[in-house]
Tab-separated table of C-alpha atoms (C1' of nucleotides) in Angstrom:
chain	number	residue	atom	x	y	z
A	1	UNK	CA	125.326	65.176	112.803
A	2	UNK	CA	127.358	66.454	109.736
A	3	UNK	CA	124.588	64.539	108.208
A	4	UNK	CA	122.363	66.512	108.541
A	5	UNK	CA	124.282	69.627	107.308
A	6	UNK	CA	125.583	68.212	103.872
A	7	UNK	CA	122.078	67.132	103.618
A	8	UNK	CA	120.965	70.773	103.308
A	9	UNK	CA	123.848	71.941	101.594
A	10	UNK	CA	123.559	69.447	98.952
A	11	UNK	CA	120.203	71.173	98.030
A	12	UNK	CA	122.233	73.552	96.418
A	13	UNK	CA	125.631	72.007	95.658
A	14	UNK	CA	127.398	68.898	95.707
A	15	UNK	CA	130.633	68.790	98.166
A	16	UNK	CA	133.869	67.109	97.382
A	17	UNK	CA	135.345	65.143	100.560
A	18	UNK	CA	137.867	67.392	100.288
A	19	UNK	CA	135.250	70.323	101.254
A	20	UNK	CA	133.363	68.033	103.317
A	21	UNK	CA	136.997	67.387	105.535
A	22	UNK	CA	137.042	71.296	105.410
A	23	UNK	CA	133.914	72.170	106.937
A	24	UNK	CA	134.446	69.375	109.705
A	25	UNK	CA	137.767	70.392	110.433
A	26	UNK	CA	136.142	73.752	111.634
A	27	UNK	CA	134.239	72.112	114.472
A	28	UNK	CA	131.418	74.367	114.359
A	29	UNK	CA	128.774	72.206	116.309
A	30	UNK	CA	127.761	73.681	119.504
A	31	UNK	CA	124.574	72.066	121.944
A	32	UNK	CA	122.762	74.724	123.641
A	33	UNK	CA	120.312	74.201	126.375
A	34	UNK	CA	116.653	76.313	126.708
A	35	UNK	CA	116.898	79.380	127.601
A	36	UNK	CA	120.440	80.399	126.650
A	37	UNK	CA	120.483	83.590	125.729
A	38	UNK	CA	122.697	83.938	122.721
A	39	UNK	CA	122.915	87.265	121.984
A	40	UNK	CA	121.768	90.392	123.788
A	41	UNK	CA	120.243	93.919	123.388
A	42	UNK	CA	123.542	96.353	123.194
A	43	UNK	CA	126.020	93.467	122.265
A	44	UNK	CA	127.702	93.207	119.112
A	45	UNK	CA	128.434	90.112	117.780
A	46	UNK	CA	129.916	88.059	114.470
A	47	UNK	CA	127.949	84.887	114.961
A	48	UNK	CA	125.897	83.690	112.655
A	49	UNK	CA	123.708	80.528	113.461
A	50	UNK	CA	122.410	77.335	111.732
A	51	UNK	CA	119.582	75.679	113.475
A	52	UNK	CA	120.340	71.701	113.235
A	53	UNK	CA	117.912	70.545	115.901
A	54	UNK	CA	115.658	72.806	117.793
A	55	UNK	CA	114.478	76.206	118.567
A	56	UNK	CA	115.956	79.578	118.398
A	57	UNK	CA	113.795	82.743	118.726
A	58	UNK	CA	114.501	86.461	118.190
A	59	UNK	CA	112.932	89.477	120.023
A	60	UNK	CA	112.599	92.694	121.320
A	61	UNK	CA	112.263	94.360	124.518
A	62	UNK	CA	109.693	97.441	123.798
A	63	UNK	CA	108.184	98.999	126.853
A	64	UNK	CA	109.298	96.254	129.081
A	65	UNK	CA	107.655	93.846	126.985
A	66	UNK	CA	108.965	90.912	125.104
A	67	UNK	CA	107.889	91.229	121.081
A	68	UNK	CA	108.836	88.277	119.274
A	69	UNK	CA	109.900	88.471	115.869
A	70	UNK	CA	111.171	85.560	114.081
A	71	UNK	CA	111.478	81.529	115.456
A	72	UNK	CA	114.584	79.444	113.453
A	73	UNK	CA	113.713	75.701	113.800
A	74	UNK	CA	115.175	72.875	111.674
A	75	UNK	CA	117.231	73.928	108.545
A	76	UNK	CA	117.127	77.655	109.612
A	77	UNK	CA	120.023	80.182	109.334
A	78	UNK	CA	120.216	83.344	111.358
A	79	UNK	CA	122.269	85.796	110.622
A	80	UNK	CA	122.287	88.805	112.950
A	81	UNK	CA	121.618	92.155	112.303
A	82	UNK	CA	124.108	93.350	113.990
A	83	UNK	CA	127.441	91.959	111.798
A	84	UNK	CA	125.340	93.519	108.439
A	85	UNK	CA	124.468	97.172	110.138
A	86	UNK	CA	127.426	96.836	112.360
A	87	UNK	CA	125.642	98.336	115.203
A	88	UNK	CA	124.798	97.179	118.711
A	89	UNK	CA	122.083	94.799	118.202
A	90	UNK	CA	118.624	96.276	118.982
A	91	UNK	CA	117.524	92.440	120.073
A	92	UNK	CA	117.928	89.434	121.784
A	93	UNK	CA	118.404	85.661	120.655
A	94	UNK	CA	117.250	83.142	122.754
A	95	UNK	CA	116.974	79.327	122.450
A	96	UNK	CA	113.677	77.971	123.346
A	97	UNK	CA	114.770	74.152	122.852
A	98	UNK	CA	117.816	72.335	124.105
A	99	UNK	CA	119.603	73.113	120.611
A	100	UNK	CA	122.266	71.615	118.404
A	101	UNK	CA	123.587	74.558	116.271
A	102	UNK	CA	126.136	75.368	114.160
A	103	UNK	CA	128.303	78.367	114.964
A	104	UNK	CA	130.143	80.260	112.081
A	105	UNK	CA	131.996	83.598	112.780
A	106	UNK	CA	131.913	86.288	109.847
A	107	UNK	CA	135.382	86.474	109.687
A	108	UNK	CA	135.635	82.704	108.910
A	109	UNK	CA	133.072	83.408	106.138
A	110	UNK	CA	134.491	86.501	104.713
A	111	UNK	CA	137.541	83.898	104.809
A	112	UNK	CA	135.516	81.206	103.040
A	113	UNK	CA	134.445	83.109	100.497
A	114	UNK	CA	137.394	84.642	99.370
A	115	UNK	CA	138.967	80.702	99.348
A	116	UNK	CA	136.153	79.293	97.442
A	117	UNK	CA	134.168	80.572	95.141
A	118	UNK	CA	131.322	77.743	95.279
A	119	UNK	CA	131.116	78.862	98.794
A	120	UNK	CA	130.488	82.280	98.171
A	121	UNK	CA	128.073	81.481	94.932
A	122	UNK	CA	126.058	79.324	97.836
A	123	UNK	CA	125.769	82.409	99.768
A	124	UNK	CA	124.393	84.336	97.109
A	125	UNK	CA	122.039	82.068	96.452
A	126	UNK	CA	121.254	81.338	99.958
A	127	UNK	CA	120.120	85.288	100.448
A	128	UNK	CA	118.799	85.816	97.666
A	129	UNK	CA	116.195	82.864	98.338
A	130	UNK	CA	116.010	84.131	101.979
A	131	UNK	CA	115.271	87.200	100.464
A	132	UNK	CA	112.546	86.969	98.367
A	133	UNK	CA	110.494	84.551	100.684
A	134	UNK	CA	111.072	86.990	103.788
A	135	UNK	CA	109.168	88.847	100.520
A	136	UNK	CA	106.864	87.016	100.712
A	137	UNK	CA	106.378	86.801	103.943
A	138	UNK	CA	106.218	90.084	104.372
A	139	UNK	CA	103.243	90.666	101.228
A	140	UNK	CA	101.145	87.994	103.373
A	141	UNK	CA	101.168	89.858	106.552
A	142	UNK	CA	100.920	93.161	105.019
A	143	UNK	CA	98.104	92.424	103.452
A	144	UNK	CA	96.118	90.057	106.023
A	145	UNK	CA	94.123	90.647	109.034
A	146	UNK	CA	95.407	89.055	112.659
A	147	UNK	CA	92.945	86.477	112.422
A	148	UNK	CA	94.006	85.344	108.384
A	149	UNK	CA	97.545	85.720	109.435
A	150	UNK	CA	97.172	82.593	112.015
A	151	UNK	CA	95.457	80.711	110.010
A	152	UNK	CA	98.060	80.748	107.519
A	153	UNK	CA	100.876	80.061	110.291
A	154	UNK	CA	98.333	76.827	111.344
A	155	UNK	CA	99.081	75.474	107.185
A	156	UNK	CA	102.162	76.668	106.942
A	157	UNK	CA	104.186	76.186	110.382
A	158	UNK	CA	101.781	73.941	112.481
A	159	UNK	CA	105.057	73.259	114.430
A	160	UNK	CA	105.077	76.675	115.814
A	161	UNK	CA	101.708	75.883	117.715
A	162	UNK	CA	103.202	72.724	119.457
A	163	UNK	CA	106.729	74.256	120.504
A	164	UNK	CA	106.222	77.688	121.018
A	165	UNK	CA	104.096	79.658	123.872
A	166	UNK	CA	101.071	81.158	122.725
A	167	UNK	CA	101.996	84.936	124.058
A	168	UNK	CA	105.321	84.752	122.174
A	169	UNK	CA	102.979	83.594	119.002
A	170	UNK	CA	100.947	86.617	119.762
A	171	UNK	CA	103.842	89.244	118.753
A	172	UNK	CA	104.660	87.205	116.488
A	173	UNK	CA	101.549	87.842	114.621
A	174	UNK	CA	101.389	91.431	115.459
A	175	UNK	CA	98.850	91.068	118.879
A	176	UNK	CA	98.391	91.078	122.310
A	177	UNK	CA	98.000	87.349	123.793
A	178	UNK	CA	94.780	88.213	124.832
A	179	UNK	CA	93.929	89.131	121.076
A	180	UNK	CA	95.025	85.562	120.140
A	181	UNK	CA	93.216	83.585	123.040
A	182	UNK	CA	90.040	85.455	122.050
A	183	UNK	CA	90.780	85.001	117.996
A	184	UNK	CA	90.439	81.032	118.596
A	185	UNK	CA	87.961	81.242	120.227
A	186	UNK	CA	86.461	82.918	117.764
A	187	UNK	CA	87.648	80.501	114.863
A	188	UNK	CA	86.542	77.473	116.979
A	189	UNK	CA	83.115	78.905	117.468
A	190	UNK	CA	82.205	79.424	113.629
A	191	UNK	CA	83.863	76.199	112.672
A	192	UNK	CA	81.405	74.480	115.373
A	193	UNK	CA	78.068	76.537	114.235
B	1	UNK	CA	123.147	108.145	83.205
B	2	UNK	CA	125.748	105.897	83.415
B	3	UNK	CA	127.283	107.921	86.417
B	4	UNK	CA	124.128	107.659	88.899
B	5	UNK	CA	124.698	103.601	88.213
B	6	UNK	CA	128.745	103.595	88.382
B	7	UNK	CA	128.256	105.723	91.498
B	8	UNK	CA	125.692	103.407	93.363
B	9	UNK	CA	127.897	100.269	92.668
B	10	UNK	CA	131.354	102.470	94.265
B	11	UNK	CA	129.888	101.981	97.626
B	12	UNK	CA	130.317	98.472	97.297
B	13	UNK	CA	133.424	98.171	94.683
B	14	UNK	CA	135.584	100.135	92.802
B	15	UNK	CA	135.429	99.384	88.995
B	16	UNK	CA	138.142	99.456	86.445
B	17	UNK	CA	137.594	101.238	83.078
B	18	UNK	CA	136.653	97.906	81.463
B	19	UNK	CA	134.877	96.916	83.762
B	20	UNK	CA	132.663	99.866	83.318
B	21	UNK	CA	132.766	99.505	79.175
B	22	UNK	CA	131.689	96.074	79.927
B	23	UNK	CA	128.468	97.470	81.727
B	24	UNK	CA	127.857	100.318	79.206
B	25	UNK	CA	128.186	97.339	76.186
B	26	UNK	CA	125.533	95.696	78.226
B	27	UNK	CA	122.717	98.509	76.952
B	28	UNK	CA	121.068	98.332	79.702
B	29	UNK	CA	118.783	101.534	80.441
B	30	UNK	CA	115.036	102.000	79.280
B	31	UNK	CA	112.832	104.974	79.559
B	32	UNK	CA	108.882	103.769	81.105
B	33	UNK	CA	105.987	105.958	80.589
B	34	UNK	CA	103.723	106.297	84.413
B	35	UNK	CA	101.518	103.448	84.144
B	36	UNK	CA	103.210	101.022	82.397
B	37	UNK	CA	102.970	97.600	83.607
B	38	UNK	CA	106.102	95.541	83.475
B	39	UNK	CA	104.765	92.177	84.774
B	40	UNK	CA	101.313	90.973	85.590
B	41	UNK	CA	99.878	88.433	87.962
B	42	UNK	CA	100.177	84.857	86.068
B	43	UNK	CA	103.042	85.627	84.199
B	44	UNK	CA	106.864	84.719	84.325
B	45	UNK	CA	109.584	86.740	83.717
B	46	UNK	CA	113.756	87.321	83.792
B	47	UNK	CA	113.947	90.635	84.350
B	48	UNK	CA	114.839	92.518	86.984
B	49	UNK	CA	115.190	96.267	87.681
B	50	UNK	CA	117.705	98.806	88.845
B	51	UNK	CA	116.202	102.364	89.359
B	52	UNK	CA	117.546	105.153	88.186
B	53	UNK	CA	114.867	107.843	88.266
B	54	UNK	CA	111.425	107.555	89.129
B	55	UNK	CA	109.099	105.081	91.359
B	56	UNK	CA	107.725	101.262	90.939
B	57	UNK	CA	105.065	99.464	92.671
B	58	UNK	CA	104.780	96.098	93.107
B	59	UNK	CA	100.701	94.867	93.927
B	60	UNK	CA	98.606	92.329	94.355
B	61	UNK	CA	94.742	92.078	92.687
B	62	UNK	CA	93.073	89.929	96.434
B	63	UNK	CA	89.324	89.874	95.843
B	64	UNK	CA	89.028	92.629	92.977
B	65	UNK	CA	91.324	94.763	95.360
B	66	UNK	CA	94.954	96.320	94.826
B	67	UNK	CA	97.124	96.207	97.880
B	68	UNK	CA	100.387	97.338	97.559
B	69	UNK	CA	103.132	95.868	99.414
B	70	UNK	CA	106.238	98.068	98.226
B	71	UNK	CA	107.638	101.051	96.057
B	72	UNK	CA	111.023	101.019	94.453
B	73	UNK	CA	112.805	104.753	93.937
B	74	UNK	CA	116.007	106.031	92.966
B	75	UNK	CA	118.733	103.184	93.653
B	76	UNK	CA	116.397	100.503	94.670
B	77	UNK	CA	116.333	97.075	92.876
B	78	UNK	CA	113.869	95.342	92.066
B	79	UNK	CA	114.081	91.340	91.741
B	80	UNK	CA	110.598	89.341	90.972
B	81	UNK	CA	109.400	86.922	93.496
B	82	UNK	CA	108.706	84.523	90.288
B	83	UNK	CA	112.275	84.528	89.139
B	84	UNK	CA	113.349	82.825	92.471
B	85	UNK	CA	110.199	80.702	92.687
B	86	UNK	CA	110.417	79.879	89.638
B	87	UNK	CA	106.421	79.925	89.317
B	88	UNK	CA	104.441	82.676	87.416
B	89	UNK	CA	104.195	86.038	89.090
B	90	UNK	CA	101.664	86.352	91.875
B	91	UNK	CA	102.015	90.446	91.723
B	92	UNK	CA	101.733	92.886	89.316
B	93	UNK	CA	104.236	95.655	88.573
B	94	UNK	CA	104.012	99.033	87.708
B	95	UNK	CA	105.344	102.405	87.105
B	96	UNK	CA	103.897	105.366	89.102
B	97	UNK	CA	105.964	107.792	87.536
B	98	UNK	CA	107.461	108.506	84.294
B	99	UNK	CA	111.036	106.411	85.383
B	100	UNK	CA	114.312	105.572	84.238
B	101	UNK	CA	115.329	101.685	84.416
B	102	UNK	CA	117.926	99.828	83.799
B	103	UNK	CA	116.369	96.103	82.808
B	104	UNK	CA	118.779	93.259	83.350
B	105	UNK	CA	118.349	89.317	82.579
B	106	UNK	CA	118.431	86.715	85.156
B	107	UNK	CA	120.750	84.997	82.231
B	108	UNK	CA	122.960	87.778	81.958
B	109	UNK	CA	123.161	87.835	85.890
B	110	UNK	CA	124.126	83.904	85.707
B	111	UNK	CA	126.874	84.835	83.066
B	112	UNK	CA	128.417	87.488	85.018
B	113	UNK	CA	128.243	86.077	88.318
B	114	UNK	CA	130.346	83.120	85.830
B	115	UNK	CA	132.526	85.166	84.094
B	116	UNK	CA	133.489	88.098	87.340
B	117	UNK	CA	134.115	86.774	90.854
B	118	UNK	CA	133.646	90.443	91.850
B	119	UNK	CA	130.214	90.539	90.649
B	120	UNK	CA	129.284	87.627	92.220
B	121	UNK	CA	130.650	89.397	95.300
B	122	UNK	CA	128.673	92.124	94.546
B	123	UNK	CA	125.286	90.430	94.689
B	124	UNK	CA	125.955	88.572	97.179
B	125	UNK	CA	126.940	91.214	99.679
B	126	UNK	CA	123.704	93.151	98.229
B	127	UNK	CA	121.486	90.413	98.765
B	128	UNK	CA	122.562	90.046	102.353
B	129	UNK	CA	122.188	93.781	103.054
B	130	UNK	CA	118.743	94.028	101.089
B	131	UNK	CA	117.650	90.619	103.641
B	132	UNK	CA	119.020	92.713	106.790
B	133	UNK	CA	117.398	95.877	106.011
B	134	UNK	CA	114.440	94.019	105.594
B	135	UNK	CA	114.073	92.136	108.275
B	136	UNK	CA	114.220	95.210	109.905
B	137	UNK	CA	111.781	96.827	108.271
B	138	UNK	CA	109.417	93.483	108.983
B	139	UNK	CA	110.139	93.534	112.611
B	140	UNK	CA	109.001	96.629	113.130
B	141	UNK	CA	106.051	96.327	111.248
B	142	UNK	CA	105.200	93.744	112.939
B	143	UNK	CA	106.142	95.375	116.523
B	144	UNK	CA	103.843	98.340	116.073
B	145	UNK	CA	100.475	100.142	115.105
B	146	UNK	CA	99.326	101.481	111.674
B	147	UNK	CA	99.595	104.881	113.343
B	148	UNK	CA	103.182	103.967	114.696
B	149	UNK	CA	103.584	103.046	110.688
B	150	UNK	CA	102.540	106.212	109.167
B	151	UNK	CA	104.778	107.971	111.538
B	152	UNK	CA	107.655	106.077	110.851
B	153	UNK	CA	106.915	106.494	107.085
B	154	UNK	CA	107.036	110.191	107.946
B	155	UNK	CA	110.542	110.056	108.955
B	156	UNK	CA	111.818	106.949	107.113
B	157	UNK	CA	110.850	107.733	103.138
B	158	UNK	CA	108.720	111.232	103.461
B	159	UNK	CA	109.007	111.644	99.744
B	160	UNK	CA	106.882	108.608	99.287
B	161	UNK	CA	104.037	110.836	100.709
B	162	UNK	CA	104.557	113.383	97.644
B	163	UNK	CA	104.242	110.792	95.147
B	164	UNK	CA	102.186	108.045	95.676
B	165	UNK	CA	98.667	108.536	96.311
B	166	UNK	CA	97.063	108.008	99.920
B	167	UNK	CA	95.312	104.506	98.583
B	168	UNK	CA	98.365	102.717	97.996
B	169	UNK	CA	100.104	104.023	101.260
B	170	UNK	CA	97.065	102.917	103.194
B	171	UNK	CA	97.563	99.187	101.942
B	172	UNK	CA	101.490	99.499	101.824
B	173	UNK	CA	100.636	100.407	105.832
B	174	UNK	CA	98.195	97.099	106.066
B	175	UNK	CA	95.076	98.967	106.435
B	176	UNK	CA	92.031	100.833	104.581
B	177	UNK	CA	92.174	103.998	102.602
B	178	UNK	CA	89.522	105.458	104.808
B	179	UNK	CA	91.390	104.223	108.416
B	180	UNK	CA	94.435	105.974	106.787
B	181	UNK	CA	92.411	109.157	106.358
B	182	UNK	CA	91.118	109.501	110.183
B	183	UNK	CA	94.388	108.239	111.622
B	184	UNK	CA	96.115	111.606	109.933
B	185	UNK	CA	93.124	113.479	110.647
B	186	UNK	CA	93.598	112.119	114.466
B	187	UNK	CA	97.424	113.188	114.256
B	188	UNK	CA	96.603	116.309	113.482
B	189	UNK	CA	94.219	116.922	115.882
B	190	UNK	CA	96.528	115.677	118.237
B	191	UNK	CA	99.093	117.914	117.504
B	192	UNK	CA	97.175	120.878	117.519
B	193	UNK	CA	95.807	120.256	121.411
C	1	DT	C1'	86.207	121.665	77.600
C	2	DA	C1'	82.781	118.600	79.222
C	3	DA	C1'	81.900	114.025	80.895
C	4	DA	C1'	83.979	110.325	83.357
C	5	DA	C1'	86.900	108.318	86.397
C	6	DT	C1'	89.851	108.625	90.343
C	7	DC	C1'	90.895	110.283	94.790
C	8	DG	C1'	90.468	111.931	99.485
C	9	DT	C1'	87.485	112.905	103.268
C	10	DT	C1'	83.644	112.375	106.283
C	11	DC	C1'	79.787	109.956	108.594
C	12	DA	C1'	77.206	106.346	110.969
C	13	DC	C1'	77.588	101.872	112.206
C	14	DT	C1'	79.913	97.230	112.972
C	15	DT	C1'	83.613	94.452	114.233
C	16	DA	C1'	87.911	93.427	116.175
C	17	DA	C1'	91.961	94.626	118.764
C	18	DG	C1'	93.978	97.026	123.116
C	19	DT	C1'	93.759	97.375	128.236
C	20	DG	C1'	93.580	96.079	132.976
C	21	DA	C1'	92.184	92.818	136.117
C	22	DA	C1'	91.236	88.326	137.825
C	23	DG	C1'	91.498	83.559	138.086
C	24	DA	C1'	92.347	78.697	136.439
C	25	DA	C1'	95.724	75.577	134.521
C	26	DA	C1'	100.173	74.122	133.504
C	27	DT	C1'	105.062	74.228	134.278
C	28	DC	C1'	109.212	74.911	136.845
C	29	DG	C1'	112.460	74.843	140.544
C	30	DG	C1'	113.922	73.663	144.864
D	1	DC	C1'	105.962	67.063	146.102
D	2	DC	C1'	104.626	71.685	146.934
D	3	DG	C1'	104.926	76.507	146.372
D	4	DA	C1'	105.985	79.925	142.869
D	5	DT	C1'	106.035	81.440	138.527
D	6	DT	C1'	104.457	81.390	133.944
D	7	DT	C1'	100.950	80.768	130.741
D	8	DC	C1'	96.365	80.938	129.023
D	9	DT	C1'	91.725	82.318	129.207
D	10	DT	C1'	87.853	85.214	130.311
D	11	DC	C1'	85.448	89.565	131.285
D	12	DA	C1'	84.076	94.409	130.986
D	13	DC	C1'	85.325	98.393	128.906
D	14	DT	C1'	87.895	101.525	125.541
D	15	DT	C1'	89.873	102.542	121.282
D	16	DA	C1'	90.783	101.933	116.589
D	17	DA	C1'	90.085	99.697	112.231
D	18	DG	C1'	86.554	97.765	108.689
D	19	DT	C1'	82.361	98.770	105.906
D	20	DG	C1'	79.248	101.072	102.883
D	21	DA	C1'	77.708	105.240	101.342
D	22	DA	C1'	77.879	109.968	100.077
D	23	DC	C1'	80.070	114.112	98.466
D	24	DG	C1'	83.394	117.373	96.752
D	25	DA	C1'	87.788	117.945	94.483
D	26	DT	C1'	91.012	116.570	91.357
D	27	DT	C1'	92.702	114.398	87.334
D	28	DT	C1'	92.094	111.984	83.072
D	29	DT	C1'	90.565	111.484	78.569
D	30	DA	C1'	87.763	111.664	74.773
DNA sequence: TAAAATCGTTCACTTAAGTGAAGAAATCGG
DNA sequence: CCGATTTCTTCACTTAAGTGAACGATTTTA
């Protein structure tokens, strides 16, 4: 399982097995089953999450209706809101897999950093990556209709379509579920004539 | 000049007097006519900016047409997509208004993020706010209508409706020049009943 | 300052998304 | 295994955005 972690870190920096001993002696692995919520509307919270195995989704509750705004899958890191405005959080986290996640508390990072520098120089790099493809992101669906938008989530996160229901997909891409239903229906048609 | 940028970076750190010399020795700051364009589509650069004074857009050219996806005022910074990617630049960028810059090197970054913990503390905690706010921003883009948009524009950045003309707000919204021209014309008929 | 280019609005028409309802299919929970 | 919920699709209708064109009004620039 720590596998997999050094696996990803080692994308950006090579541990000692003296930092290697140090991240495991933090036993930060936690399994969470579907439908956990992990965070909710109001709370405040200093968790920050790294997805391992699974399916974590964010989203808001707008008019009694559910508008899903980001899924974390495989390799993802989600950092709440919340601990950077340090305000209630205006949304919920909820795992739509049985999970295996990693658990860090900001206090144990602000800790981390101050400790190691190479940690804190992986953060920084971390974001600022994060950052600039949320960018974009963010460009592409500013600047594409509904119907471009999921065709570009079919090349670039055909996983989505398989593990995640098609009305949460829908907010996701800025419609109603009927929208999307009716937009492949569409696609399907012109592909066939 | 050197005050608006010493005052900016005291919300995140307190400098020491050599600190600050170190930054001034740095020359730094460039004066940019309206209409210059710092980077264009296809090519790569190290730069990134800090603004002082004025207003930046970042665009795209998609099928002979601008759309652009974000303006940079007073205190913003501005990092390239292509510096992270490391591919050449997909946008264009460009000054709207006669602005004051400061221009920094992705090599000088590297050296100082070396050389000063603290400024490697800086960034990151910058980069992790600018990826917050963000994300906020994107969620509720995503979460409502153009005409939800505009309004929020209203109340969120109203002096970007002074200075940037309506055609570049209607794509920074995601939609046409013309839809942006009814939907205020709507708004205020609305009002007015 | 006169010609040219840019910019904002309006109009008529087309296309696509929102809405509310209904029903079939799949999934879940006891 | 069956009933209940959730999920997805379809339909008819409404509303809003896209399109192409035209026309002043501004701004640019030569």
């Amino acid at each position: 399982m720590y596998e997999v972690l050094f696996n990803f870190l080692s994308k950006y920096m090579s541990l000692s097995e003296e930092e290697k001993n140090e991240i495991i002696s933090l036993d930060i692995f936690r399994s969470v089953k579907k439908g956990t919520i992990l965070l909710k509307e109001g709370q405040q919270s200093k968790d920050s999450y790294f997805v391992l195995q699974g399916c974590i989704r964010t989203y808001y509750v707008i008019d009694g209706e559910e508008k899903t705004t980001a899924f974390y899958t495989e390799m993802d890191v989600l950092t709440p809101h919340c601990i950077i405005t340090k305000a209630p959080s205006e949304y919920y986290i909820s795992c739509l897999e049985d999970s295996i996640l990693t658990v860090s508390n900001s206090d144990m990072e602000a800790d981390a950093n101050r400790r190691f520098p190479r940690f804190e120089t992986l953060c920084r790099m971390l974001s600022e990556e994060r950052l600039t493809l949320q960018q974009i992101d963010f460009d592409q669906f500013r600047t594409s209709s509904p119907e471009q938008r999921y065709l570009n989530l079919i090349q670039k996160r055909p996983d989505l379509l398989q593990r995640v229901p098609q009305h949460q997909l829908a907010s996701y891409l800025g419609i109603k579920p009927q929208s999307l239903s009716r937009l492949r229906a569409r696609i399907l048609e012109n592909s066939k004539a």
